[in-house]
Coordinates of N, CA and C in Angstrom, one line a residue:
X15 N -39.8 7.4 25.9 CA -39.6 8.7 26.0 C -40.3 9.6 24.9
X16 N -41.3 10.3 25.3 CA -42.0 11.1 24.3 C -41.2 12.4 24.0
X17 N -41.1 12.6 22.7 CA -40.4 13.9 22.2 C -41.5 14.9 21.8
X18 N -41.2 16.1 22.2 CA -42.1 17.2 21.6 C -41.2 18.0 20.7
X19 N -41.8 18.3 19.5 CA -41.1 19.1 18.5 C -41.9 20.4 18.4
X20 N -41.2 21.5 18.5 CA -41.8 22.9 18.3 C -41.1 23.6 17.2
X21 N -41.9 24.1 16.3 CA -41.4 24.9 15.2 C -42.1 26.3 15.2
X22 N -41.4 27.4 15.1 CA -41.9 28.7 15.2 C -41.5 29.4 13.8
X23 N -42.5 30.0 13.2 CA -42.3 30.7 11.9 C -42.7 32.2 12.0
X24 N -41.8 33.0 11.4 CA -42.1 34.3 11.1 C -42.2 34.5 9.6
X25 N -43.3 34.9 9.2 CA -43.5 35.1 7.8 C -42.8 36.3 7.2
X26 N -42.5 36.2 5.9 CA -42.1 37.4 5.1 C -43.2 38.4 4.9
X27 N -42.9 39.6 4.8 CA -44.0 40.6 4.6 C -44.7 40.2 3.3
X28 N -46.0 40.5 3.3 CA -46.8 40.3 2.1 C -47.4 38.9 2.0
X29 N -47.1 37.9 2.9 CA -47.7 36.6 2.9 C -49.3 36.8 3.1
X30 N -50.1 36.3 2.1 CA -51.5 36.5 2.2 C -52.2 35.4 3.0
X31 N -53.4 35.8 3.4 CA -54.3 34.7 4.1 C -54.6 33.5 3.3
X32 N -54.5 33.7 2.0 CA -54.8 32.5 1.1 C -53.6 31.6 1.2
X33 N -52.4 32.1 1.2 CA -51.1 31.3 1.4 C -51.1 30.6 2.7
X34 N -51.5 31.3 3.8 CA -51.6 30.7 5.1 C -52.7 29.6 5.2
X35 N -53.7 29.8 4.5 CA -54.8 28.8 4.5 C -54.3 27.6 3.8
X36 N -53.5 27.7 2.8 CA -52.9 26.5 2.1 C -51.9 25.8 3.1
X37 N -51.1 26.5 3.9 CA -50.2 26.0 4.9 C -51.0 25.2 5.9
X38 N -52.1 25.8 6.3 CA -52.9 25.2 7.3 C -53.6 23.9 6.8
X39 N -54.0 24.0 5.5 CA -54.5 22.8 4.9 C -53.5 21.6 4.8
X40 N -52.3 21.9 4.4 CA -51.3 20.9 4.3 C -51.0 20.4 5.7
X41 N -50.7 21.2 6.6 CA -50.4 20.8 7.9 C -51.6 20.0 8.6
X42 N -52.8 20.4 8.4 CA -53.9 19.7 8.9 C -54.0 18.2 8.5
X43 N -53.5 18.0 7.3 CA -53.6 16.6 6.8 C -52.6 15.7 7.4
X44 N -51.5 16.2 8.0 CA -50.4 15.4 8.5 C -50.8 14.3 9.6
X45 N -51.7 14.7 10.6 CA -52.0 13.7 11.6 C -52.5 12.3 10.9
X46 N -53.3 12.5 9.8 CA -53.8 11.3 9.1 C -52.8 10.5 8.4
X47 N -51.8 11.3 7.9 CA -50.8 10.7 7.0 C -49.6 10.1 7.7
X48 N -49.3 10.6 8.9 CA -48.0 10.3 9.6 C -48.5 9.5 10.9
X49 N -48.4 8.2 10.9 CA -48.8 7.4 12.1 C -48.0 7.7 13.3
X50 N -46.8 8.1 13.2 CA -46.0 8.4 14.4 C -46.4 9.5 15.2
X51 N -47.2 10.4 14.6 CA -47.7 11.6 15.4 C -48.8 11.2 16.5
X52 N -48.4 11.5 17.7 CA -49.2 11.3 18.9 C -50.2 12.4 19.2
X53 N -49.7 13.6 19.0 CA -50.4 14.8 19.2 C -49.8 15.9 18.2
X54 N -50.7 16.7 17.6 CA -50.3 17.6 16.6 C -51.2 18.8 16.6
X55 N -50.6 19.9 16.8 CA -51.4 21.2 16.8 C -50.5 22.3 16.2
X56 N -51.2 23.2 15.6 CA -50.6 24.4 15.0 C -51.6 25.5 15.0
X57 N -51.0 26.7 14.9 CA -51.8 27.9 14.8 C -51.1 29.2 14.6
X58 N -51.9 30.2 14.3 CA -51.4 31.6 14.1 C -51.3 32.3 15.5
X59 N -50.3 33.1 15.6 CA -50.2 33.9 16.8 C -51.4 34.7 17.1
X60 N -51.7 34.8 18.5 CA -52.9 35.5 18.9 C -52.8 37.0 18.9
X61 N -51.5 37.5 18.7 CA -51.2 38.9 18.6 C -51.3 39.6 20.0
X62 N -51.1 38.9 21.0 CA -51.1 39.4 22.5 C -49.8 40.2 22.8
X63 N -48.7 39.6 22.4 CA -47.4 40.2 22.9 C -46.6 40.6 21.6
X64 N -45.9 41.8 21.7 CA -45.0 42.2 20.6 C -43.8 41.3 20.5
X65 N -43.3 41.2 19.3 CA -42.1 40.3 19.0 C -42.3 38.8 19.0
X66 N -43.5 38.4 19.0 CA -43.8 37.0 19.0 C -43.6 36.5 17.5
X67 N -43.4 35.2 17.4 CA -43.4 34.6 16.0 C -44.8 34.6 15.5
X68 N -45.0 34.4 14.2 CA -46.3 34.4 13.6 C -47.1 33.1 13.7
X69 N -46.4 32.0 13.8 CA -47.1 30.7 13.7 C -46.3 29.6 14.4
X70 N -47.0 28.7 14.9 CA -46.3 27.6 15.7 C -46.9 26.3 15.3
X71 N -46.0 25.3 15.3 CA -46.4 23.9 15.2 C -45.8 23.1 16.4
X72 N -46.6 22.3 17.0 CA -46.3 21.4 18.1 C -46.7 20.0 17.8
X73 N -45.6 19.1 17.8 CA -45.8 17.7 17.4 C -45.2 16.8 18.5
X74 N -46.0 15.8 18.9 CA -45.4 14.9 19.9 C -45.4 13.5 19.2
X75 N -44.1 12.9 19.4 CA -43.9 11.6 18.9 C -43.4 10.7 20.0
X76 N -43.4 9.4 19.8 CA -42.9 8.5 20.8 C -41.3 8.6 21.1
X77 N -40.6 8.8 20.1 CA -39.1 8.7 20.3 C -38.3 9.4 19.2
X78 N -37.1 9.3 19.1 CA -36.3 9.9 18.0 C -36.6 9.3 16.7
X79 N -36.9 8.0 16.7 CA -37.3 7.4 15.3 C -38.6 7.9 14.8
X80 N -39.5 8.2 15.8 CA -40.9 8.7 15.3 C -40.6 10.1 14.8
X81 N -39.8 10.9 15.5 CA -39.5 12.2 14.9 C -39.0 12.2 13.5
X82 N -37.9 11.4 13.4 CA -37.3 11.2 12.0 C -38.3 10.8 11.0
X83 N -39.2 9.9 11.3 CA -40.2 9.5 10.4 C -41.1 10.6 10.0
X84 N -41.5 11.4 11.0 CA -42.4 12.6 10.8 C -41.6 13.6 9.9
X85 N -40.4 14.0 10.3 CA -39.5 15.0 9.6 C -39.4 14.6 8.2
X86 N -39.1 13.3 7.8 CA -38.8 12.9 6.6 C -40.0 12.5 5.7
X87 N -41.2 12.4 6.3 CA -42.4 11.8 5.6 C -42.7 12.8 4.4
X88 N -43.0 12.1 3.3 CA -43.2 12.9 2.0 C -44.2 14.0 2.2
X89 N -45.3 13.8 2.9 CA -46.4 14.7 3.1 C -45.8 16.0 3.9
X90 N -45.0 15.7 4.8 CA -44.4 16.7 5.6 C -43.4 17.5 4.8
X91 N -42.7 16.9 4.0 CA -41.7 17.5 3.0 C -42.5 18.4 2.0
X92 N -43.6 17.9 1.6 CA -44.4 18.7 0.7 C -44.9 20.0 1.4
X93 N -45.3 19.9 2.6 CA -45.8 21.1 3.3 C -44.7 22.1 3.5
X94 N -43.4 21.5 3.8 CA -42.3 22.4 3.9 C -41.9 23.0 2.7
X95 N -42.1 22.4 1.5 CA -41.8 23.1 0.3 C -42.7 24.3 0.1
X96 N -43.9 24.3 0.5 CA -44.7 25.5 0.4 C -44.3 26.5 1.5
X97 N -44.0 26.1 2.7 CA -43.7 26.9 3.8 C -42.4 27.7 3.6
X98 N -41.3 27.0 3.2 CA -39.9 27.6 3.2 C -39.9 29.0 2.4
X99 N -40.6 29.0 1.3 CA -40.4 30.3 0.6 C -41.1 31.5 1.2
X100 N -42.0 31.2 2.2 CA -42.8 32.2 3.0 C -42.0 32.7 4.2
X101 N -41.0 32.0 4.5 CA -40.3 32.3 5.8 C -39.3 33.4 5.8
X102 N -39.5 34.3 6.8 CA -38.4 35.3 7.1 C -37.6 34.8 8.2
X103 N -38.1 33.9 9.1 CA -37.3 33.4 10.2 C -38.0 32.1 10.7
X104 N -37.2 31.2 11.2 CA -37.7 29.9 11.8 C -36.9 29.5 13.0
X105 N -37.5 29.0 14.0 CA -36.9 28.4 15.1 C -37.5 27.1 15.4
X106 N -36.7 26.1 15.8 CA -37.3 24.8 16.2 C -36.4 24.2 17.3
X107 N -37.0 23.2 17.9 CA -36.3 22.4 18.9 C -37.1 21.1 19.2
X108 N -36.5 20.1 19.7 CA -37.1 19.0 20.2 C -36.6 18.6 21.6
X109 N -37.5 18.3 22.5 CA -37.1 18.0 23.8 C -37.9 16.9 24.4
X110 N -37.4 16.1 25.3 CA -38.2 15.0 25.9 C -39.2 15.5 26.9
X111 N -40.3 14.9 26.9 CA -41.3 15.2 27.9 C -41.1 14.4 29.1
X112 N -41.4 15.0 30.3 CA -41.2 14.1 31.5 C -42.2 13.0 31.5
X113 N -41.7 11.9 32.0 CA -42.5 10.7 32.1 C -43.6 10.8 33.1

């Protein structure tokens, strides 16, 4: 059973492009660091619809154990340490993909 994890971020006012570039650099390193990741994408909102979150992360793993390994991985935790102070809001979920 493949699990998909989606996290949506809304940044606080005043978050700079330099800070976002650092977030992207840290997240971009995770696929090489976390072997449980099967697919990993992230990006800034395209600005097409009002009310959207500012940034999304989508990660696919094989199962619940794979998600926990990703969630608790030290490199992921280091990225979260940079991300958390920038957040005004966050939403996340994990759901099984159809076989």
